[in-house]
CSV table of C-alpha atoms and ligand atoms in Angstrom, one decimal:
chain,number,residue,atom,x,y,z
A,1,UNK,CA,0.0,0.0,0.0
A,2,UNK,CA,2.7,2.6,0.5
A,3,UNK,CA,4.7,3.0,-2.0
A,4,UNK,CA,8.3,4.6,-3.0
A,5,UNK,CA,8.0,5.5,-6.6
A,6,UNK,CA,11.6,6.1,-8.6
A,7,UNK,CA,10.4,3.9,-11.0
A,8,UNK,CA,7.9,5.3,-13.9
A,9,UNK,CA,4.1,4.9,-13.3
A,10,UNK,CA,1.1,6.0,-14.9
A,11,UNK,CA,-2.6,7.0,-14.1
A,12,UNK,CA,-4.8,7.4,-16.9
A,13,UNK,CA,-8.2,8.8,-16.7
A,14,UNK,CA,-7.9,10.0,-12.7
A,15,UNK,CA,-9.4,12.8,-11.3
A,16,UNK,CA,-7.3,15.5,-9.1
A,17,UNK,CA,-8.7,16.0,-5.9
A,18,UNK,CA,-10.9,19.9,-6.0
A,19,UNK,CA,-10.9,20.0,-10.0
A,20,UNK,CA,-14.5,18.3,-10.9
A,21,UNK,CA,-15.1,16.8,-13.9
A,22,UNK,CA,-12.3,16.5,-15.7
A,23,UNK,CA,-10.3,13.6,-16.0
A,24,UNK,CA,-6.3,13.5,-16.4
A,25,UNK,CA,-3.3,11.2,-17.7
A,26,UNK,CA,-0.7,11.2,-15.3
A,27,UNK,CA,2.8,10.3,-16.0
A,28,UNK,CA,5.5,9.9,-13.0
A,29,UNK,CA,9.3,10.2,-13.9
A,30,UNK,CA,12.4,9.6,-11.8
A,31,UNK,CA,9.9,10.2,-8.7
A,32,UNK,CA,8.4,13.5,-9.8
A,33,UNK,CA,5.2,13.8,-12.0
A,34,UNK,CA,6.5,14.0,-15.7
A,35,UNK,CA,3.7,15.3,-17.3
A,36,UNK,CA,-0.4,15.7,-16.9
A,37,UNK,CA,-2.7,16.2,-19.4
A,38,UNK,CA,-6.2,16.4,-19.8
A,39,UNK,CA,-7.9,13.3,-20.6
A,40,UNK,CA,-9.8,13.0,-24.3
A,41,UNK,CA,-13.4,12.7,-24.1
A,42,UNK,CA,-14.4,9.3,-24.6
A,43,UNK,CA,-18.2,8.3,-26.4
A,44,UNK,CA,-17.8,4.6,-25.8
A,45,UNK,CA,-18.0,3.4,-22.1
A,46,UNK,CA,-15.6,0.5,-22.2
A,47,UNK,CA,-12.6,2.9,-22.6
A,48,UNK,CA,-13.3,3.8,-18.7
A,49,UNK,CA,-11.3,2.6,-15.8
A,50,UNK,CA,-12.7,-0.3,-14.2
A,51,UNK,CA,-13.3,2.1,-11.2
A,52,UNK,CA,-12.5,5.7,-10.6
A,53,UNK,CA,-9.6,6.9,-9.0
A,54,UNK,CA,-9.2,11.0,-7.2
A,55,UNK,CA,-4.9,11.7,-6.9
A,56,UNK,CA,-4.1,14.0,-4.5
A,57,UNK,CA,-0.9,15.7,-3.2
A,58,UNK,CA,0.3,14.0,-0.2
A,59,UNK,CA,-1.2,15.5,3.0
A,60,UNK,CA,1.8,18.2,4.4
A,61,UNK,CA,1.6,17.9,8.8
A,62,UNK,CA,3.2,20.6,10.1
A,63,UNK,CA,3.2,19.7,14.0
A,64,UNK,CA,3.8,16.4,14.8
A,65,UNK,CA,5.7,14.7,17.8
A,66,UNK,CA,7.1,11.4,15.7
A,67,UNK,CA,9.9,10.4,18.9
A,68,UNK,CA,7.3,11.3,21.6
A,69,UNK,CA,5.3,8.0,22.6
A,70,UNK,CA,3.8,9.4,26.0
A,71,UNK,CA,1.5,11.9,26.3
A,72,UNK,CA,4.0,12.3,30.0
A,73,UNK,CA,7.4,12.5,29.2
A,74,UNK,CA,8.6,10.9,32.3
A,75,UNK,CA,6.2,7.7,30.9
A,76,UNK,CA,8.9,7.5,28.1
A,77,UNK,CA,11.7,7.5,30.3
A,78,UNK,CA,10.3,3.9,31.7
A,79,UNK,CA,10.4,2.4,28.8
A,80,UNK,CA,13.4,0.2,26.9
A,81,UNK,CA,15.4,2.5,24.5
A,82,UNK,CA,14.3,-0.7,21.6
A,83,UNK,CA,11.0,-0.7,22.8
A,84,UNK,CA,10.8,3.2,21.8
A,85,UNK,CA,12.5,2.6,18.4
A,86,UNK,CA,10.0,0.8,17.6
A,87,UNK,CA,7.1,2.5,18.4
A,88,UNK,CA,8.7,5.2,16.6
A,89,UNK,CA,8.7,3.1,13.8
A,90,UNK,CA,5.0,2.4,13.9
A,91,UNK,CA,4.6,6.2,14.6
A,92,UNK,CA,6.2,7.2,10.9
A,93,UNK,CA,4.1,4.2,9.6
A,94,UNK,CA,0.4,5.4,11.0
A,95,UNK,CA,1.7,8.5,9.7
A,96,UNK,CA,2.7,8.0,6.0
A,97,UNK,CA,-0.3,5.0,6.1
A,98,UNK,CA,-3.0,7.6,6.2
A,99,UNK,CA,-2.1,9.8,3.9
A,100,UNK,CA,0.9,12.0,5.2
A,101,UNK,CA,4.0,12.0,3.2
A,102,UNK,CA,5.8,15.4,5.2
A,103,UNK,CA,6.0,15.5,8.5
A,104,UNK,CA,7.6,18.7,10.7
A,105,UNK,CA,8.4,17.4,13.8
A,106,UNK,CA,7.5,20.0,16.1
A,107,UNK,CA,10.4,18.8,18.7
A,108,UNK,CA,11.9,15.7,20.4
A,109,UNK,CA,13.0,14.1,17.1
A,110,UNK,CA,16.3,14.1,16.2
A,111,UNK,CA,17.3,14.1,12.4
A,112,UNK,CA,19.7,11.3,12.7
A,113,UNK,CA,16.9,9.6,14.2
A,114,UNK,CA,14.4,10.3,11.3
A,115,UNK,CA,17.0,9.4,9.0
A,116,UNK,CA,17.5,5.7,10.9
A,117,UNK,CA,13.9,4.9,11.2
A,118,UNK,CA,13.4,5.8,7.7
A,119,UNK,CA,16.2,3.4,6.1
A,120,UNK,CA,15.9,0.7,9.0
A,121,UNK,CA,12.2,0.4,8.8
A,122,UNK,CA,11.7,1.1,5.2
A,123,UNK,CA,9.2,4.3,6.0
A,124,UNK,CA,9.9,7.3,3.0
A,125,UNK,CA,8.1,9.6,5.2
A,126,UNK,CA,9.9,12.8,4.5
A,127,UNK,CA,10.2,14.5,7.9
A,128,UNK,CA,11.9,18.6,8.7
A,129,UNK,CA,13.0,18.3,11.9
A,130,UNK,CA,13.5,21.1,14.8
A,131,UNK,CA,15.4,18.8,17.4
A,132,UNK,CA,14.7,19.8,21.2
A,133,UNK,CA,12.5,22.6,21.7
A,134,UNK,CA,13.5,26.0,23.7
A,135,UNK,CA,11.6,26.5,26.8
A,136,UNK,CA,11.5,27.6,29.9
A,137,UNK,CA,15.0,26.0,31.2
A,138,UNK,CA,16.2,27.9,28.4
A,139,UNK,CA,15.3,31.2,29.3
A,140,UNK,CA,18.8,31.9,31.1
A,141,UNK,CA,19.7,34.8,29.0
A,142,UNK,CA,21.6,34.7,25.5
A,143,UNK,CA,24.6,33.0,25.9
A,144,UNK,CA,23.2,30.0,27.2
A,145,UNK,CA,20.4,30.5,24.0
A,146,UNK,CA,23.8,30.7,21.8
A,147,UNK,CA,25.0,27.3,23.5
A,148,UNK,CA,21.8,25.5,23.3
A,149,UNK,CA,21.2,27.0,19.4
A,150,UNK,CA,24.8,25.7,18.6
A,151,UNK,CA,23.5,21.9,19.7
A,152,UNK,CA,20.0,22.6,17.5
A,153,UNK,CA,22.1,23.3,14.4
A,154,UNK,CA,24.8,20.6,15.1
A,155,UNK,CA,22.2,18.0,15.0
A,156,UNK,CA,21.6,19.3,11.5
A,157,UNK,CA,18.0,20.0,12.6
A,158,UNK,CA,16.4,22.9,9.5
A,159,UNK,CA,13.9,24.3,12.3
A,160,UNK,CA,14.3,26.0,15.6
A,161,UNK,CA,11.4,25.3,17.8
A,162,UNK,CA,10.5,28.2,20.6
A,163,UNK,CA,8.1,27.4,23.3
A,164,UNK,CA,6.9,30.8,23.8
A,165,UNK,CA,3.6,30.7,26.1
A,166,UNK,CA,2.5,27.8,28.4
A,167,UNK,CA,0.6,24.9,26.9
A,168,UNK,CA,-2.0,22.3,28.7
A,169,UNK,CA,0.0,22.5,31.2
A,170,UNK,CA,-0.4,26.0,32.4
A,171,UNK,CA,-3.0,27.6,34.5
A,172,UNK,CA,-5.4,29.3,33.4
A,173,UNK,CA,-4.7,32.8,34.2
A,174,UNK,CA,-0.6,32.1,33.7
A,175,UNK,CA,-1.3,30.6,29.9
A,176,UNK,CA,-0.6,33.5,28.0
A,177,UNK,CA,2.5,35.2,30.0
A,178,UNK,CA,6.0,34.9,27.9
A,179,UNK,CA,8.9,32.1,28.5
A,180,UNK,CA,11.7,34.6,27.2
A,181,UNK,CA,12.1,38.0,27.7
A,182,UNK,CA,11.7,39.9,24.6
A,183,UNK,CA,15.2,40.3,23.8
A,184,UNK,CA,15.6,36.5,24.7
A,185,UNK,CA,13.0,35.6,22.0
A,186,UNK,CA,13.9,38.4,19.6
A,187,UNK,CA,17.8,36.8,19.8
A,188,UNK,CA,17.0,33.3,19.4
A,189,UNK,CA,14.8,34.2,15.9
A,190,UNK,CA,17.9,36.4,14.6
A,191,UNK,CA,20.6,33.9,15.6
A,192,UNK,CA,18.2,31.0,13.7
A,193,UNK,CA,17.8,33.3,10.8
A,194,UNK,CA,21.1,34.2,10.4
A,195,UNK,CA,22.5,30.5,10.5
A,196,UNK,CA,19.6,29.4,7.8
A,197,UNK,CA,17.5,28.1,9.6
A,198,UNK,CA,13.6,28.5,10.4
A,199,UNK,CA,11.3,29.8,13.1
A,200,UNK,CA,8.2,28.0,14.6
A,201,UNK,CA,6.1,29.4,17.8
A,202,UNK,CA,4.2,27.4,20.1
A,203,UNK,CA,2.2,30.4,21.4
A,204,UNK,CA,-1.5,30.6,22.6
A,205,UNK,CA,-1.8,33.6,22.0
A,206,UNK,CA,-1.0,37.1,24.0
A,207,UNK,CA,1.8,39.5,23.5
A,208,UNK,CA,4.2,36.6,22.5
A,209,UNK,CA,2.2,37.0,18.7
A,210,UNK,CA,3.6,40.4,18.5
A,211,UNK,CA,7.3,39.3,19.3
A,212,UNK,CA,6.3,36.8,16.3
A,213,UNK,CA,5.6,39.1,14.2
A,214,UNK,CA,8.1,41.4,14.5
A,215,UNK,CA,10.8,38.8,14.8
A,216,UNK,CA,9.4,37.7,11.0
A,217,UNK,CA,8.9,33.9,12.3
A,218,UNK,CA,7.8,31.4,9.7
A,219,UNK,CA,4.9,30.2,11.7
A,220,UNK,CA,2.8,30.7,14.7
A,221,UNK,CA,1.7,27.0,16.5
A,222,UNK,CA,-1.8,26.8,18.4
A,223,UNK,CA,-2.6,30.6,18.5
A,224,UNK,CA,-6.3,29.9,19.7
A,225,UNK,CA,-5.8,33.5,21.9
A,226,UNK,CA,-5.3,35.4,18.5
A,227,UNK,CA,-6.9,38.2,18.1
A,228,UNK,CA,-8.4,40.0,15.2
A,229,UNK,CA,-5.6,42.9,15.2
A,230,UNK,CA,-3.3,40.6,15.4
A,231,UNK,CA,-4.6,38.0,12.7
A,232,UNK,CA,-4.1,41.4,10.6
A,233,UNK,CA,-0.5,41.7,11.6
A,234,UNK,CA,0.3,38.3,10.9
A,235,UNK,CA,-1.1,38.5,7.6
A,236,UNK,CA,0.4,41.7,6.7
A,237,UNK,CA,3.6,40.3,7.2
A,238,UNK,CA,3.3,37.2,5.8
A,239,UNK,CA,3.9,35.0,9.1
A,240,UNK,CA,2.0,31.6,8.9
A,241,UNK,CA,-0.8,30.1,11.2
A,242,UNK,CA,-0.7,26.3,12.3
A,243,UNK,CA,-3.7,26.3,15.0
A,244,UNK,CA,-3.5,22.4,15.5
A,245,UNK,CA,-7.5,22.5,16.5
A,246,UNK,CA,-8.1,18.3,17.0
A,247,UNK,CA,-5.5,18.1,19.3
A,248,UNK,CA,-7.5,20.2,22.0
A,249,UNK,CA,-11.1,18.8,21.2
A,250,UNK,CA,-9.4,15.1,21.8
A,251,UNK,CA,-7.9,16.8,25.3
A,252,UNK,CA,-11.2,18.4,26.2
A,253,UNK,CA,-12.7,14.6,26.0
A,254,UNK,CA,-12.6,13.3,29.5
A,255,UNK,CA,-13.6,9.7,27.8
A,256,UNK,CA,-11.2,10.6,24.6
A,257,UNK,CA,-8.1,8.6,23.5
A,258,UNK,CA,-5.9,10.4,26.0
A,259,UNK,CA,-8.0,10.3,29.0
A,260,UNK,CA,-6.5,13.5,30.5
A,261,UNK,CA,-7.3,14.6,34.4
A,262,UNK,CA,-10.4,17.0,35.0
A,263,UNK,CA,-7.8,20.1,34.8
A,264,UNK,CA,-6.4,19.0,31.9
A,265,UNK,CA,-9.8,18.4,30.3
A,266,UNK,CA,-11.0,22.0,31.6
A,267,UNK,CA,-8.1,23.8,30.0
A,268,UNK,CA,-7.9,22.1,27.0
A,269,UNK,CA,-11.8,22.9,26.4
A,270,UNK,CA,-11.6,26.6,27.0
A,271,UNK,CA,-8.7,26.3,24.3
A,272,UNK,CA,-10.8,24.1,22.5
A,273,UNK,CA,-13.9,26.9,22.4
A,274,UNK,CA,-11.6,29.9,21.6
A,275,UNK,CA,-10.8,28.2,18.4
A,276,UNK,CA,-12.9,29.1,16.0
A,277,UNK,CA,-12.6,32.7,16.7
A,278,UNK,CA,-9.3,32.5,15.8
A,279,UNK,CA,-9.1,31.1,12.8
A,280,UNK,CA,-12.4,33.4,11.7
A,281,UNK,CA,-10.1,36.2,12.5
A,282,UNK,CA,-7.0,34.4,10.2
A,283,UNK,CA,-9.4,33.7,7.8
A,284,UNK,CA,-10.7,36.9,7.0
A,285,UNK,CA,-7.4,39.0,7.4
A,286,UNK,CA,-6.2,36.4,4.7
A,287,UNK,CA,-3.7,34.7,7.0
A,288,UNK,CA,-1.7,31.9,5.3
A,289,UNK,CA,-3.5,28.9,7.2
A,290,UNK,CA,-1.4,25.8,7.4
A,291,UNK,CA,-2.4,22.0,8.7
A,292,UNK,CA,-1.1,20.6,11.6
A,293,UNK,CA,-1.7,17.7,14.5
A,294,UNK,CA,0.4,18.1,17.3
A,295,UNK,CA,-0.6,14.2,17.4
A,296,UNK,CA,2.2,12.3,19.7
A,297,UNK,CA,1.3,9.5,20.6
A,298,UNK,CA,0.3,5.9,19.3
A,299,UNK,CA,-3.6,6.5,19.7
A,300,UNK,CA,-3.2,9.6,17.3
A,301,UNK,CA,-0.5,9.0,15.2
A,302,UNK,CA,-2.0,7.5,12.0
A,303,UNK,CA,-5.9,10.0,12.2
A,304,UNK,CA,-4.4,13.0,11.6
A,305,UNK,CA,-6.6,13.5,8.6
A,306,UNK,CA,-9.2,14.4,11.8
A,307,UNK,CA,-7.5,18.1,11.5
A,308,UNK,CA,-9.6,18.7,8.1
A,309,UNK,CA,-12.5,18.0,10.1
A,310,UNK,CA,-11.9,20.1,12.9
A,311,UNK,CA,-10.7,22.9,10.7
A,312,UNK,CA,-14.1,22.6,8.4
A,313,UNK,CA,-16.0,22.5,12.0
A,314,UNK,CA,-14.2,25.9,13.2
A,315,UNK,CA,-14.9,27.6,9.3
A,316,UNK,CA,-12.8,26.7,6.8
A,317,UNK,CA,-14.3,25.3,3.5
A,318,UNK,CA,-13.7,21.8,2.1
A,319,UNK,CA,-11.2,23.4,-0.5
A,320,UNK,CA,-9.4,25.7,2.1
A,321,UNK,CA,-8.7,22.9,4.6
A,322,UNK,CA,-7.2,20.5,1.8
A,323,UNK,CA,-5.2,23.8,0.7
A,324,UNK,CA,-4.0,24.4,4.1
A,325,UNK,CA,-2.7,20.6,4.2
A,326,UNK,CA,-1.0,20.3,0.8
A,327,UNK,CA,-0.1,24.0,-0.8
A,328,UNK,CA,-0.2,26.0,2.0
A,329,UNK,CA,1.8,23.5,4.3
A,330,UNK,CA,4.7,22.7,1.4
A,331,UNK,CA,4.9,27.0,1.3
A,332,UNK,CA,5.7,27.1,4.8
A,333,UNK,CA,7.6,24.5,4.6
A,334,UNK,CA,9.9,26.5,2.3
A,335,UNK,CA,9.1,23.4,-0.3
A,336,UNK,CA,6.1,25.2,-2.0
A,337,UNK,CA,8.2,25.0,-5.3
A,338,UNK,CA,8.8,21.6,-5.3
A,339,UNK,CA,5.5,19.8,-2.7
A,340,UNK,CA,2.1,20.3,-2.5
A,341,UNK,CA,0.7,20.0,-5.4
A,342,UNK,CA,-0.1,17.6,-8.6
A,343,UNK,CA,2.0,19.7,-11.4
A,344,UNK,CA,4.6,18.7,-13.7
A,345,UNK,CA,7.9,18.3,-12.2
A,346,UNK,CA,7.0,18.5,-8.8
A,347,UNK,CA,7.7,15.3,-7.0
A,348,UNK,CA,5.5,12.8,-7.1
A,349,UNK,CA,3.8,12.7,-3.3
A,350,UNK,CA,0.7,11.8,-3.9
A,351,UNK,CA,-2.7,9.8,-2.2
A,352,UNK,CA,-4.9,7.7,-4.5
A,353,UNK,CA,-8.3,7.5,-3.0
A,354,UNK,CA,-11.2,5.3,-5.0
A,355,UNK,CA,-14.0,8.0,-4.1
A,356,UNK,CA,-14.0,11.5,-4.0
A,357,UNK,CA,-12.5,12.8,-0.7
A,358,UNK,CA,-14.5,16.5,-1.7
A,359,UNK,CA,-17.6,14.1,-1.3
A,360,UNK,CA,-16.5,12.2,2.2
A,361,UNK,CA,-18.5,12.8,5.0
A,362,UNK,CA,-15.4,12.6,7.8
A,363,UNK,CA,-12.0,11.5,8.1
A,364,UNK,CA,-12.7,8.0,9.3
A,365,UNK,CA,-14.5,7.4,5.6
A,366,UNK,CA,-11.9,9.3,3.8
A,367,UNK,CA,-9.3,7.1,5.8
A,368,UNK,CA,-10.9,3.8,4.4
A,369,UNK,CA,-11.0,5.0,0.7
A,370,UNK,CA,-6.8,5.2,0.6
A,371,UNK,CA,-5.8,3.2,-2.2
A,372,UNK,CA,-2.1,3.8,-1.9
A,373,UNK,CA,0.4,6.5,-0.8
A,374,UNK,CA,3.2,7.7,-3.2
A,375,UNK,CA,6.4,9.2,-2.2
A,376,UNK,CA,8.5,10.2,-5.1
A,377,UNK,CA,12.2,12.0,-5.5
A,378,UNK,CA,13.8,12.4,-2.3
A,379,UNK,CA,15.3,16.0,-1.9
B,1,LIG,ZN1,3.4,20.5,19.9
């Protein structure tokens, strides 16, 4: 079912996912799609495929925890260092199984890790890596930040990772209040930028989206506190939105997968109901809106097409949430020339579903109608 595709491979007669009726031959070349032309009308019904098949780009997650295999860290520490290679293993597989062919690990993987799991277990998930977050042991001024950004980039990690609010496990009233100082935060983004690499921001929201902004980060995390001002600002200046709005529904589920204590639940559901403002506020200052899970462990990993529901529930249209997982995603990525979408010489990621995802009711059906998952040229 998953499939690395160097070798050619053709799909005649397919439809691409959003484009409705109209059919297309599809040619795949050295892993990258070769050419795609627009079917020729046929009168005689036996020149139809046997059954119809919908391509589209592979799904793009921007905010996943591949290494993490406890929703408590010190859970992880229990367990057998071979034990948590392999459900690694099977956390790249769920992953790439349903649909996912780029992964940004949002912290805690390593890329000589990713690049292990990948070869040894025979998963071409294409993963960006960010390493170990900053947070708030980090905040000790800037030239521990220049120590600790010097092991990021030595690991050969392409992301920097700032934890720059509280998460679930804040209070409250304490949520919003900054990890760094501003000249902390303001450092770390400059120092990342001027060694090449990117910027993400876990941030709920508060005065932390303004340091975002006018640090020029690639991408804000969570953000469910945004406000409409600042849904402006971000758009203005072209600073990306991941708002990750399954994750906190799950949480807010007392009875869910996770099975989180009452607090827990509590916090996560405030977050959960201040969503939809949020992204009404992204969506209508035009901010670039991109998919991601934070899904970490092995009851998630593998239904992280549950975002596109989630992000249709809180406003987004069919066509916007399948933008915000394949185009949008591979733009923030820094890929968009390259990933994201079905055009010649772009490599060859793809999903092959046998009914229309536009016409699937939830991710659970759109799950089950996975014919096979393409991975084409590496980079
Ligand atoms: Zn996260």
């Amino acid at each position: 079912m998953m499939k690395k595709v160097p070798q050619d491979q053709t799909f005649n007669r397919v439809y691409i996912t959003g484009i409705k009726d109209k059919r297309f031959d599809i040619s795949i070349r050295d892993g990258r799609f070769d050419s795609i032309v627009e079917s020729n009308p046929v009168s005689d019904e036996e020149a139809l495929p046997c059954r119809d098949l919908w391509i589209s780009p592979g799904i793009i997650d921007l905010h996943t925890h591949l290494a993490w295999t406890d929703f408590d860290h010190a859970d992880q520490l229990k367990r057998e260092p071979q034990e948590i290679e392999e459900m690694q293993a099977r956390a790249f597989e769920a992953t790439l199984r349903t649909g996912v062919t780029t992964a940004r690990d949002a912290g805690g993987l390593l890329p000589g890790t990713a690049q292990h799991l990948v070869q040894t277990y025979h998963v071409p998930l294409r993963v960006h890596t960010s390493s170990e977050m900053l947070g708030a042991a980090d905040a000790k001024g800037t030239i521990h930040l220049e120590r600790r950004l010097k092991q990021i980039y030595d690991t050969g990690a392409g992301w920097v990772k700032i934890m720059a609010t509280g998460g679930l496990g804040a209070p409250t009233e304490k949520v919003l209040d900054p990890v760094f100082s501003e000249e902390e935060f303001s450092f770390i983004v400059r120092h990342a930028h001027e060694h090449g690499k990117r910027v993400l921001v876990h941030t709920w929201g508060g005065t932390t989206v303004d340091w975002s902004v006018d640090a020029g980060v690639e991408s804000i995390e969570h953000g469910m506190f945004l406000t409409g001002e600042q849904a402006g600002r971000l758009a203005e200046s072209g600073v990306a939105f991941v708002p990750t709005t399954s994750i906190y529904r799950i949480a807010a589920d007392p009875k869910g997968v996770l099975a989180l204590n009452p607090i827990i639940c509590d916090r996560a559901a405030r977050a959960a109901e201040a969503h939809p403002k949020a992204i009404a506020y992204a969506k209508r200052a035009g901010v670039q809106i991109g998919f991601g899970t934070d899904y970490a462990t092995p009851a998630l990993h593998g239904y992280n097409l549950q975002e596109l529901d989630t992000l249709r529930d809180y406003g987004l249209t069919r066509a916007e949430a399948w933008q915000a997982a394949t185009g949008n995603a591979a733009e923030i990525l820094g890929w968009g020339h390259q990933l994201g979408r079905i055009a010649e010489g772009y490599m060859a990621d793809a999903v092959i579903f046998d009914a229309d995802p536009y016409q699937s009711n939830d991710a659970e059906s759109l799950r089950k109608h996975i014919v096979s998952v393409l991975t084409g040229a590496r980079e």
